[in-house]
Amino acid sequence: MKSKIGFFLAAYVSLFAYAIYFWVEYARKLQSLSFNEFTTTFQRYALLGSLLVFALALWEHKRAGTPHPISADAGSKTWTAVVICLLSATLALSIYVNPHARISAHRFPFVTPSARSIKLDLYQKLNSSPDLAVFGSSRAFTISPAYIQKKLGYKTFNLSVESGKMEDAQTFLNLLLASPSAPHPSVILLELSASDLIRTISVDDGLLPISLVPYMSYSMKARTITSTMRDFWGMQSLSDSVYILANSVLGPSAPRTWSFEQDGVGVRAPTDTKTYNEEMKRVSNYVTIELSCARINKQSAAFLEEIVATAENAHIGMVIYSSPVNNWLYDEAMKRDAEGVSHCKKVLRSYMSSLAASHPNVFFKNLSYYPPVSNMKERGFYDGIHLKPRASELVVDALSSELIAAYQWSQER
Amino acid sequence: MNLISHEFLLLFLPFTFAAYYWFTKTPRQKTFFLLVVSYLFYSLAGLKFVPVLFGLSLATYALAKWNKFGWGVLINLAALILFKYWNFGVENLNLIFSAFGAKMNLLNFGLPLGLSFFIFKHIGYLLDVQQKRCAPAADFWTFAAFSAYFPQISAGPISGYKDTAGQFDALPNKLSGERLYAGLIFLSMGMAKKSLIANSIGLLLAGKFNSIEGFSGFFPAWYLVIAYTAQLYFDFSGYTDMALGVSMLFGVSLPPNFNNPYLATDPAGFWNRWHISLSTWFRNYLFNPLSRGFLKSWGSPKREQAQYAANLITMSLIGLWHGAGWGYILWGAYHGLLLNFHAWWKRLNRPLPVYIGRPILLFSVVLGWALFMSPNFAYLNHLFLQLFGFGGLGSLDALKALSLESATPALIFGLALAFSGFSEAAALTDESNGRRVWQMALWGALAILSLLFLQKNIQFLYVQF
């Protein structure tokens, strides 16, 4: 019994002492709880609380004598009831607050990127199918459907999403084709960077909304279900939900970088020069990866070809383009690896030419270094890669002939 | 699939558990069901190695049936060498061959999940049948279910055919309240040990801190090895509690693997309490025959030398069992030396009091884990220099940063628990104090809290062995 008392004394004293120590050394010194600081503090105290529950559970076993003993069956039923109650409560909170945009509820702001969920909702609210859909990453956020309609007359919807990967393109293509009897867009404008063809095609599991499951491939469906389960019953989701609720009570949270209009176009608050410079510094670490590539990844190429073939069978023209990068970024890449950059251009051009040769619905234009946009620097970019609206208009101008050709190809079928 | 994952705990386990008691009625049906779900579990970790598991099970069963025990052992050992040790051997041979300009190619098969565990079950079965300690399996499906039994396939415990498959003939149609109750406690305790203690420490050790550049000085180095000591124990004993608990839910009892190992006072006691199923296997199938063989050929006067040699060989092979690397072999040999030193000391008949014996043992075991955890010689060298104070004491800033990590409260709690005498779930099923509602409510809450902390999934360390 001596060692038992020793353990409980050590456990309780150390847990309470640590809670106070953590408060004094960390939490108390925080001026205001930013998102990351809140997460650290919440999760640390949640861990201490859980360890306390652990100690109490052990104590219950070792406590001598009991006034109200229960049977093994009743014990198991108690365990099951508590587990079901807590699982349900956690699930209800995750669904109600929906901090990671896993479902289509918009009661509160999200703490993670959420374009997939938001754009799916917006798309499903459209009265009629658009003529043109924009796919791609956040580099295509500012491609304006209104500008395309004004310039070319095509009704457009922007379905580009943050950290967009080729799996997104496949999923959204399935969404467009979901109802075979209804009309679907004639053209897809796909923003594709070299890294899409040399690195992963897979969307980060944390960004997969469950509302897109009907349009996903089987492997993506399985990943979405398991990652959503981990998310709904995860400490991060719990801590983020509490953060959001606290903010909604205490005051509005900081606005997200991007918001989206009815046609899917992304809107971002203007950035000052200081933020711009900081962003440039941040992206400088991946300039070489961005613009240089040894060879096309076979798996990525096969995946793209599958998407292209599906579109071709549905008589959808595809305009694939590489979005311009800031001249500063391009110069940095050239300084670091000029040979790699020029090799990458060749590899990409050669691959896309062969793709276009075998699929008549494909039109390609590499705008990764496009002087009218790239040279705009701060006037055209929020950072190294994200275009301001005017720069996006110039991109649409540059792609006009391809868009018209793709549209005509589709209409002729 | 991992025992401690949302997929397993929220989908696989509840559905298989419900289907098991809902759809199967006879022990035969239940055994077949266990076989199917075990292969499903195994295939969810990757289909590639399912034929390896099936092929080795079939070969072992058939060769035991035909009394070709030697061939059975040989085939299993060959598979173990091919998948686990081939590249290690080739890398070492290439060091010699390189002097002659020659080079052997490495194989790129990958390592089948639980290979060392199910192969040891196979070899144990073959030797037991040969020595008539158990009857051969009545049919292949029962043997295949034993071989692939999903709660123990990833990381044991390594059980004998007679003990485990013997229960398949009497699988209950309805789970008793007592067994369900015990199973849920084992499961909750295992989840808490793994998720709250081992993973909280593991998150720190998986980062930059656990690298040559990441730590320097006496105190950070000792923090590191003590943290690893706690992580390894709670990770593996947490896994074992979960495996035992899950198995109880299906009506099968598995042997324990731990018995408060850090309460041991000497190396022999430690190995009677640490990874019990592995040390029992090695004792039964290697140490005993080996020491008898040495004794026979060297004669009684060299009884001590026979024991020393058998200890050293057995422990080195236990080291090698953990992985293909010199670090593991060194760690095993080091424990062989500790056992020999203890045997020699015992013969002097000067027993040490617990308060001296236990600290000496702990110091020796923790130094052993330093060998075990080192991925290469440069790391090992750095770690030992820091542990023995050749790198200074460590900066206060570094210590303060460590103290604010979530690993620190988990480590403090874990250390207190490790020395409490009831850090194994088995110690909690003695109900002489009576069961209370709060007791099970707290275990239920703890299971969910452990589940919530599973976000950054850290694999069980022993699954890689």
Tab-separated table of C-alpha atoms in Angstrom, chain B residues 104-453:
chain	number	residue	atom	x	y	z
B	104	MET	CA	26.449	-7.878	-54.132
B	105	ASN	CA	23.046	-6.350	-54.822
B	106	LEU	CA	20.566	-5.558	-52.088
B	107	LEU	CA	17.037	-6.938	-52.194
B	108	ASN	CA	14.128	-4.571	-52.107
B	109	PHE	CA	11.263	-6.707	-50.829
B	110	GLY	CA	10.283	-4.723	-47.742
B	111	LEU	CA	9.414	-6.342	-44.407
B	112	PRO	CA	6.134	-8.251	-43.957
B	113	LEU	CA	4.108	-7.037	-40.984
B	114	GLY	CA	4.750	-9.124	-37.855
B	115	LEU	CA	7.200	-11.463	-39.647
B	116	SER	CA	9.401	-12.116	-36.607
B	117	PHE	CA	6.358	-12.755	-34.455
B	118	PHE	CA	4.496	-15.243	-36.625
B	119	ILE	CA	7.677	-17.058	-37.668
B	120	PHE	CA	8.550	-17.581	-34.001
B	121	LYS	CA	5.058	-18.936	-33.409
B	122	HIS	CA	5.605	-21.350	-36.321
B	123	ILE	CA	8.999	-22.513	-35.087
B	124	GLY	CA	7.670	-22.923	-31.545
B	125	TYR	CA	4.817	-25.039	-32.913
B	126	LEU	CA	7.159	-27.251	-34.960
B	127	LEU	CA	9.464	-27.885	-31.997
B	128	ASP	CA	6.553	-28.483	-29.608
B	129	VAL	CA	5.017	-31.040	-31.951
B	130	GLN	CA	8.384	-32.687	-32.525
B	131	GLN	CA	9.024	-32.998	-28.800
B	132	LYS	CA	5.409	-34.067	-28.230
B	133	ARG	CA	4.637	-31.089	-26.021
B	134	CYS	CA	1.560	-30.550	-28.144
B	135	ALA	CA	-0.438	-32.508	-30.690
B	136	PRO	CA	-0.270	-31.436	-34.340
B	137	ALA	CA	-3.055	-29.120	-35.521
B	138	ALA	CA	-6.182	-31.048	-36.409
B	139	ASP	CA	-6.757	-29.020	-39.553
B	140	PHE	CA	-5.097	-26.309	-41.549
B	141	TRP	CA	-7.730	-23.623	-40.916
B	142	THR	CA	-7.254	-23.774	-37.152
B	143	PHE	CA	-3.502	-23.515	-37.595
B	144	ALA	CA	-3.870	-20.652	-40.081
B	145	ALA	CA	-6.151	-18.803	-37.632
B	146	PHE	CA	-3.535	-19.276	-34.888
B	147	SER	CA	-0.754	-18.105	-37.184
B	148	ALA	CA	-2.546	-14.958	-38.395
B	149	TYR	CA	-4.611	-14.199	-35.258
B	150	PHE	CA	-5.064	-10.440	-35.671
B	151	PRO	CA	-4.674	-9.091	-32.106
B	152	GLN	CA	-1.159	-10.545	-31.903
B	153	ILE	CA	0.009	-10.540	-35.534
B	154	SER	CA	1.685	-7.093	-35.467
B	155	ALA	CA	3.766	-7.321	-32.306
B	156	GLY	CA	2.906	-10.407	-30.325
B	157	PRO	CA	2.752	-11.609	-27.632
B	158	ILE	CA	4.299	-14.769	-29.066
B	159	SER	CA	2.127	-17.587	-27.807
B	160	GLY	CA	2.275	-21.355	-28.115
B	161	TYR	CA	-0.115	-23.282	-30.334
B	162	LYS	CA	-1.421	-25.346	-27.450
B	163	ASP	CA	-2.231	-22.290	-25.343
B	164	THR	CA	-3.881	-20.173	-28.020
B	165	ALA	CA	-5.336	-22.551	-30.601
B	166	GLY	CA	-6.336	-24.814	-27.716
B	167	GLN	CA	-8.905	-22.167	-26.820
B	168	PHE	CA	-10.344	-22.126	-30.353
B	169	ASP	CA	-12.093	-25.437	-29.629
B	170	ALA	CA	-14.010	-23.913	-26.761
B	171	LEU	CA	-14.784	-20.406	-27.958
B	172	PRO	CA	-17.829	-19.232	-25.994
B	173	ASN	CA	-21.055	-18.501	-27.827
B	174	LYS	CA	-21.710	-15.596	-25.501
B	175	LEU	CA	-18.993	-13.482	-23.930
B	176	SER	CA	-19.067	-13.649	-20.159
B	177	GLY	CA	-19.540	-10.412	-18.243
B	178	GLU	CA	-16.250	-10.945	-16.427
B	179	ARG	CA	-14.277	-11.343	-19.630
B	180	LEU	CA	-15.924	-8.366	-21.305
B	181	TYR	CA	-15.237	-6.261	-18.235
B	182	ALA	CA	-11.581	-7.327	-18.126
B	183	GLY	CA	-11.203	-6.844	-21.885
B	184	LEU	CA	-12.494	-3.273	-21.704
B	185	ILE	CA	-10.112	-2.414	-18.857
B	186	PHE	CA	-7.149	-3.894	-20.743
B	187	LEU	CA	-8.168	-1.987	-23.872
B	188	SER	CA	-8.620	1.353	-22.060
B	189	MET	CA	-5.412	0.983	-20.075
B	190	GLY	CA	-3.439	0.062	-23.200
B	191	MET	CA	-4.868	3.017	-25.136
B	192	ALA	CA	-4.038	5.424	-22.323
B	193	LYS	CA	-0.477	4.155	-21.946
B	194	LYS	CA	0.149	4.365	-25.679
B	195	SER	CA	-1.689	7.566	-26.524
B	196	LEU	CA	-1.233	9.751	-23.461
B	197	ILE	CA	2.230	8.692	-22.312
B	198	ALA	CA	4.170	6.994	-25.127
B	199	ASN	CA	2.898	9.216	-27.953
B	200	SER	CA	3.333	12.445	-25.991
B	201	ILE	CA	6.968	11.500	-25.439
B	202	GLY	CA	7.270	10.061	-28.931
B	203	LEU	CA	6.280	13.359	-30.549
B	204	LEU	CA	9.326	14.988	-28.963
B	205	LEU	CA	11.648	12.097	-29.791
B	206	ALA	CA	10.461	11.981	-33.403
B	207	GLY	CA	11.622	15.567	-33.845
B	208	LYS	CA	14.930	17.361	-34.123
B	209	PHE	CA	15.689	16.961	-30.416
B	210	ASN	CA	16.557	13.315	-30.980
B	211	SER	CA	19.477	14.026	-33.325
B	212	ILE	CA	23.166	14.843	-32.937
B	213	GLU	CA	22.457	18.528	-33.566
B	214	GLY	CA	19.350	18.482	-31.374
B	215	PHE	CA	20.813	17.963	-27.901
B	216	SER	CA	24.033	18.533	-26.060
B	217	GLY	CA	24.994	18.362	-22.416
B	218	PHE	CA	24.571	15.982	-19.523
B	219	PHE	CA	21.001	16.831	-18.500
B	220	PRO	CA	19.407	16.902	-21.987
B	221	ALA	CA	21.146	13.596	-22.801
B	222	TRP	CA	19.785	11.920	-19.675
B	223	TYR	CA	16.357	13.431	-20.338
B	224	LEU	CA	16.545	11.884	-23.805
B	225	VAL	CA	17.474	8.334	-22.759
B	226	ILE	CA	15.043	8.319	-19.833
B	227	ALA	CA	12.313	9.605	-22.138
B	228	TYR	CA	13.135	6.831	-24.624
B	229	THR	CA	13.112	4.279	-21.797
B	230	ALA	CA	9.616	5.401	-20.793
B	231	GLN	CA	8.361	5.650	-24.373
B	232	LEU	CA	9.502	2.152	-25.291
B	233	TYR	CA	7.987	0.596	-22.183
B	234	PHE	CA	4.621	2.359	-22.353
B	235	ASP	CA	4.443	1.943	-26.108
B	236	PHE	CA	5.019	-1.810	-26.013
B	237	SER	CA	3.179	-2.574	-22.809
B	238	GLY	CA	0.319	-0.363	-24.035
B	239	TYR	CA	0.208	-2.353	-27.253
B	240	THR	CA	0.273	-5.619	-25.308
B	241	ASP	CA	-2.570	-4.545	-23.016
B	242	MET	CA	-4.605	-3.587	-26.062
B	243	ALA	CA	-3.831	-6.873	-27.832
B	244	LEU	CA	-4.773	-8.832	-24.724
B	245	GLY	CA	-7.940	-6.782	-24.245
B	246	VAL	CA	-9.063	-7.129	-27.870
B	247	SER	CA	-8.356	-10.852	-27.757
B	248	MET	CA	-10.388	-11.217	-24.546
B	249	LEU	CA	-13.337	-9.624	-26.323
B	250	PHE	CA	-13.175	-12.509	-28.812
B	251	GLY	CA	-12.915	-15.028	-26.004
B	252	VAL	CA	-9.204	-15.844	-26.322
B	253	SER	CA	-6.660	-15.226	-23.554
B	254	LEU	CA	-3.132	-14.370	-24.629
B	255	PRO	CA	-0.061	-14.608	-22.384
B	256	PRO	CA	1.194	-11.420	-20.684
B	257	ASN	CA	4.324	-9.710	-21.922
B	258	PHE	CA	5.197	-7.434	-19.003
B	259	ASN	CA	5.212	-7.512	-15.265
B	260	ASN	CA	6.427	-4.129	-13.977
B	261	PRO	CA	9.943	-4.602	-15.403
B	262	TYR	CA	11.430	-1.517	-13.725
B	263	LEU	CA	10.676	-2.979	-10.329
B	264	ALA	CA	13.206	-5.739	-10.992
B	265	THR	CA	16.350	-5.668	-8.883
B	266	ASP	CA	18.660	-7.713	-11.083
B	267	PRO	CA	19.101	-8.505	-14.811
B	268	ALA	CA	17.580	-11.984	-14.552
B	269	GLY	CA	14.539	-10.490	-12.828
B	270	PHE	CA	14.321	-7.828	-15.540
B	271	TRP	CA	14.160	-10.457	-18.294
B	272	ASN	CA	11.490	-12.320	-16.361
B	273	ARG	CA	9.411	-9.168	-16.486
B	274	TRP	CA	10.265	-7.582	-19.893
B	275	HIS	CA	8.872	-8.995	-23.163
B	276	ILE	CA	8.100	-12.189	-21.295
B	277	SER	CA	6.776	-14.089	-24.301
B	278	LEU	CA	9.993	-13.501	-26.280
B	279	SER	CA	12.335	-14.345	-23.401
B	280	THR	CA	10.274	-17.453	-22.641
B	281	TRP	CA	10.501	-18.504	-26.282
B	282	PHE	CA	14.281	-18.067	-26.320
B	283	ARG	CA	14.644	-19.810	-22.975
B	284	ASN	CA	12.604	-22.824	-24.091
B	285	TYR	CA	13.851	-23.212	-27.619
B	286	LEU	CA	17.412	-21.898	-27.517
B	287	PHE	CA	18.919	-21.278	-24.084
B	288	ASN	CA	17.898	-24.589	-22.489
B	289	PRO	CA	19.009	-26.831	-25.393
B	290	LEU	CA	22.158	-24.746	-25.814
B	291	SER	CA	23.224	-24.886	-22.158
B	292	ARG	CA	22.425	-28.614	-22.050
B	293	GLY	CA	24.536	-29.101	-25.173
B	294	PHE	CA	27.472	-27.144	-23.759
B	295	LEU	CA	27.221	-28.997	-20.485
B	296	LYS	CA	27.210	-32.314	-22.295
B	297	SER	CA	30.257	-31.544	-24.380
B	298	TRP	CA	32.255	-29.560	-21.787
B	299	GLY	CA	31.300	-31.586	-18.716
B	300	SER	CA	29.989	-30.607	-15.272
B	301	PRO	CA	33.146	-28.805	-14.068
B	302	LYS	CA	32.507	-26.196	-16.730
B	303	ARG	CA	28.861	-25.691	-15.723
B	304	GLU	CA	29.387	-21.941	-15.160
B	305	GLN	CA	31.121	-21.413	-18.498
B	306	ALA	CA	28.273	-23.291	-20.197
B	307	GLN	CA	25.763	-20.921	-18.644
B	308	TYR	CA	27.830	-17.844	-19.556
B	309	ALA	CA	28.231	-18.957	-23.171
B	310	ALA	CA	24.543	-19.851	-23.505
B	311	ASN	CA	23.552	-16.500	-21.977
B	312	LEU	CA	25.778	-14.549	-24.311
B	313	ILE	CA	24.636	-16.367	-27.457
B	314	THR	CA	20.950	-16.254	-26.500
B	315	MET	CA	20.986	-12.575	-25.611
B	316	SER	CA	22.932	-11.616	-28.748
B	317	LEU	CA	20.318	-13.429	-30.810
B	318	ILE	CA	17.541	-11.687	-28.868
B	319	GLY	CA	19.275	-8.465	-29.876
B	320	LEU	CA	19.447	-9.589	-33.493
B	321	TRP	CA	15.760	-10.579	-33.392
B	322	HIS	CA	14.917	-6.917	-32.798
B	323	GLY	CA	16.498	-5.809	-36.031
B	324	ALA	CA	19.257	-6.209	-38.541
B	325	GLY	CA	21.894	-3.914	-37.092
B	326	TRP	CA	25.038	-4.045	-35.003
B	327	GLY	CA	23.428	-1.744	-32.421
B	328	TYR	CA	20.801	-4.389	-31.626
B	329	ILE	CA	23.391	-7.171	-31.482
B	330	LEU	CA	25.580	-5.075	-29.174
B	331	TRP	CA	22.570	-4.335	-26.971
B	332	GLY	CA	21.777	-8.058	-26.761
B	333	ALA	CA	25.385	-8.990	-25.999
B	334	TYR	CA	25.496	-6.236	-23.374
B	335	HIS	CA	22.487	-7.802	-21.642
B	336	GLY	CA	24.211	-11.190	-21.952
B	337	LEU	CA	27.178	-9.727	-20.075
B	338	LEU	CA	24.855	-8.219	-17.444
B	339	LEU	CA	23.228	-11.620	-16.933
B	340	ASN	CA	26.638	-13.296	-16.664
B	341	PHE	CA	27.864	-10.692	-14.203
B	342	HIS	CA	24.733	-11.210	-12.153
B	343	ALA	CA	25.170	-15.029	-12.260
B	344	TRP	CA	28.783	-14.626	-11.129
B	345	TRP	CA	27.803	-12.235	-8.334
B	346	LYS	CA	25.054	-14.583	-7.222
B	347	ARG	CA	27.591	-17.346	-6.854
B	348	LEU	CA	29.560	-15.125	-4.470
B	349	ASN	CA	26.483	-15.270	-2.222
B	350	ARG	CA	26.560	-11.570	-1.354
B	351	PRO	CA	23.025	-10.356	-2.169
B	352	LEU	CA	22.559	-6.624	-2.636
B	353	PRO	CA	19.756	-4.812	-0.834
B	354	VAL	CA	16.907	-3.627	-3.084
B	355	TYR	CA	17.830	0.034	-2.681
B	356	ILE	CA	21.238	-0.679	-4.201
B	357	GLY	CA	20.330	-3.459	-6.645
B	358	ARG	CA	17.482	-1.588	-8.313
B	359	PRO	CA	19.357	1.671	-9.047
B	360	ILE	CA	22.301	-0.303	-10.423
B	361	LEU	CA	19.965	-2.331	-12.628
B	362	LEU	CA	18.097	0.768	-13.797
B	363	PHE	CA	21.325	2.550	-14.655
B	364	SER	CA	22.507	-0.500	-16.623
B	365	VAL	CA	19.190	-0.960	-18.425
B	366	VAL	CA	18.947	2.719	-19.382
B	367	LEU	CA	22.508	2.621	-20.748
B	368	GLY	CA	21.407	-0.442	-22.719
B	369	TRP	CA	18.530	1.523	-24.222
B	370	ALA	CA	21.071	4.159	-25.272
B	371	LEU	CA	22.734	1.440	-27.357
B	372	PHE	CA	19.375	0.232	-28.612
B	373	MET	CA	18.092	3.640	-29.690
B	374	SER	CA	21.221	4.766	-31.553
B	375	PRO	CA	20.735	4.651	-35.307
B	376	ASN	CA	24.472	4.848	-36.047
B	377	PHE	CA	27.894	5.044	-34.459
B	378	ALA	CA	28.174	8.840	-34.742
B	379	TYR	CA	24.930	9.235	-32.764
B	380	LEU	CA	25.992	6.621	-30.213
B	381	ASN	CA	29.333	8.329	-29.721
B	382	HIS	CA	27.687	11.730	-29.270
B	383	LEU	CA	25.083	10.340	-26.877
B	384	PHE	CA	27.598	8.576	-24.629
B	385	LEU	CA	29.907	11.612	-24.539
B	386	GLN	CA	26.972	13.735	-23.385
B	387	LEU	CA	25.710	11.112	-20.913
B	388	PHE	CA	29.070	11.015	-19.192
B	389	GLY	CA	29.402	14.787	-19.018
B	390	PHE	CA	31.947	15.390	-21.792
B	391	GLY	CA	29.662	17.944	-23.414
B	392	GLY	CA	28.982	20.095	-20.351
B	393	LEU	CA	25.739	20.138	-18.382
B	394	GLY	CA	23.484	21.587	-21.082
B	395	SER	CA	22.100	25.091	-21.400
B	396	LEU	CA	19.372	26.338	-19.091
B	397	ASP	CA	17.385	27.577	-22.083
B	398	ALA	CA	17.404	24.099	-23.607
B	399	LEU	CA	16.237	22.574	-20.330
B	400	LYS	CA	13.489	25.136	-19.944
B	401	ALA	CA	12.308	24.505	-23.486
B	402	LEU	CA	12.235	20.772	-22.711
B	403	SER	CA	10.279	21.361	-19.530
B	404	LEU	CA	7.567	23.135	-21.521
B	405	GLU	CA	7.168	20.245	-23.975
B	406	SER	CA	4.111	18.031	-23.538
B	407	ALA	CA	6.543	15.123	-23.193
B	408	THR	CA	7.573	16.369	-19.743
B	409	PRO	CA	4.303	15.892	-17.805
B	410	ALA	CA	3.764	12.596	-19.651
B	411	LEU	CA	7.271	11.501	-18.666
B	412	ILE	CA	6.855	12.499	-15.010
B	413	PHE	CA	3.522	10.694	-14.809
B	414	GLY	CA	4.912	7.699	-16.694
B	415	LEU	CA	7.901	7.355	-14.383
B	416	ALA	CA	5.679	7.503	-11.319
B	417	LEU	CA	3.421	4.855	-12.870
B	418	ALA	CA	6.308	2.612	-13.931
B	419	PHE	CA	7.465	2.352	-10.316
B	420	SER	CA	3.987	2.149	-8.792
B	421	GLY	CA	3.598	-1.602	-9.080
B	422	PHE	CA	0.378	-1.487	-11.057
B	423	SER	CA	1.382	-0.224	-14.458
B	424	GLU	CA	0.074	-3.418	-16.087
B	425	ALA	CA	-3.621	-3.859	-16.813
B	426	ALA	CA	-3.427	-7.367	-15.358
B	427	ALA	CA	-2.967	-5.788	-11.925
B	428	LEU	CA	-6.361	-4.078	-12.240
B	429	THR	CA	-8.578	-7.072	-12.775
B	430	ASP	CA	-8.200	-8.273	-9.199
B	431	GLU	CA	-11.567	-7.223	-7.895
B	432	SER	CA	-11.093	-7.914	-4.227
B	433	ASN	CA	-11.974	-4.277	-3.587
B	434	GLY	CA	-15.227	-4.582	-5.551
B	435	ARG	CA	-16.211	-2.818	-8.745
B	436	ARG	CA	-17.647	0.662	-8.737
B	437	VAL	CA	-19.619	2.605	-11.303
B	438	TRP	CA	-17.080	5.424	-11.250
B	439	GLN	CA	-14.286	3.014	-11.956
B	440	MET	CA	-15.695	1.972	-15.336
B	441	ALA	CA	-16.968	5.477	-16.126
B	442	LEU	CA	-13.410	6.758	-15.712
B	443	TRP	CA	-11.982	3.999	-17.908
B	444	GLY	CA	-14.574	4.810	-20.578
B	445	ALA	CA	-13.687	8.501	-20.412
B	446	LEU	CA	-10.005	7.639	-20.548
B	447	ALA	CA	-10.500	5.511	-23.669
B	448	ILE	CA	-12.128	8.462	-25.451
B	449	LEU	CA	-9.524	10.962	-24.235
B	450	SER	CA	-6.826	8.613	-25.528
B	451	LEU	CA	-8.631	8.385	-28.854
B	452	LEU	CA	-8.803	12.181	-29.102
B	453	PHE	CA	-5.048	12.446	-28.594
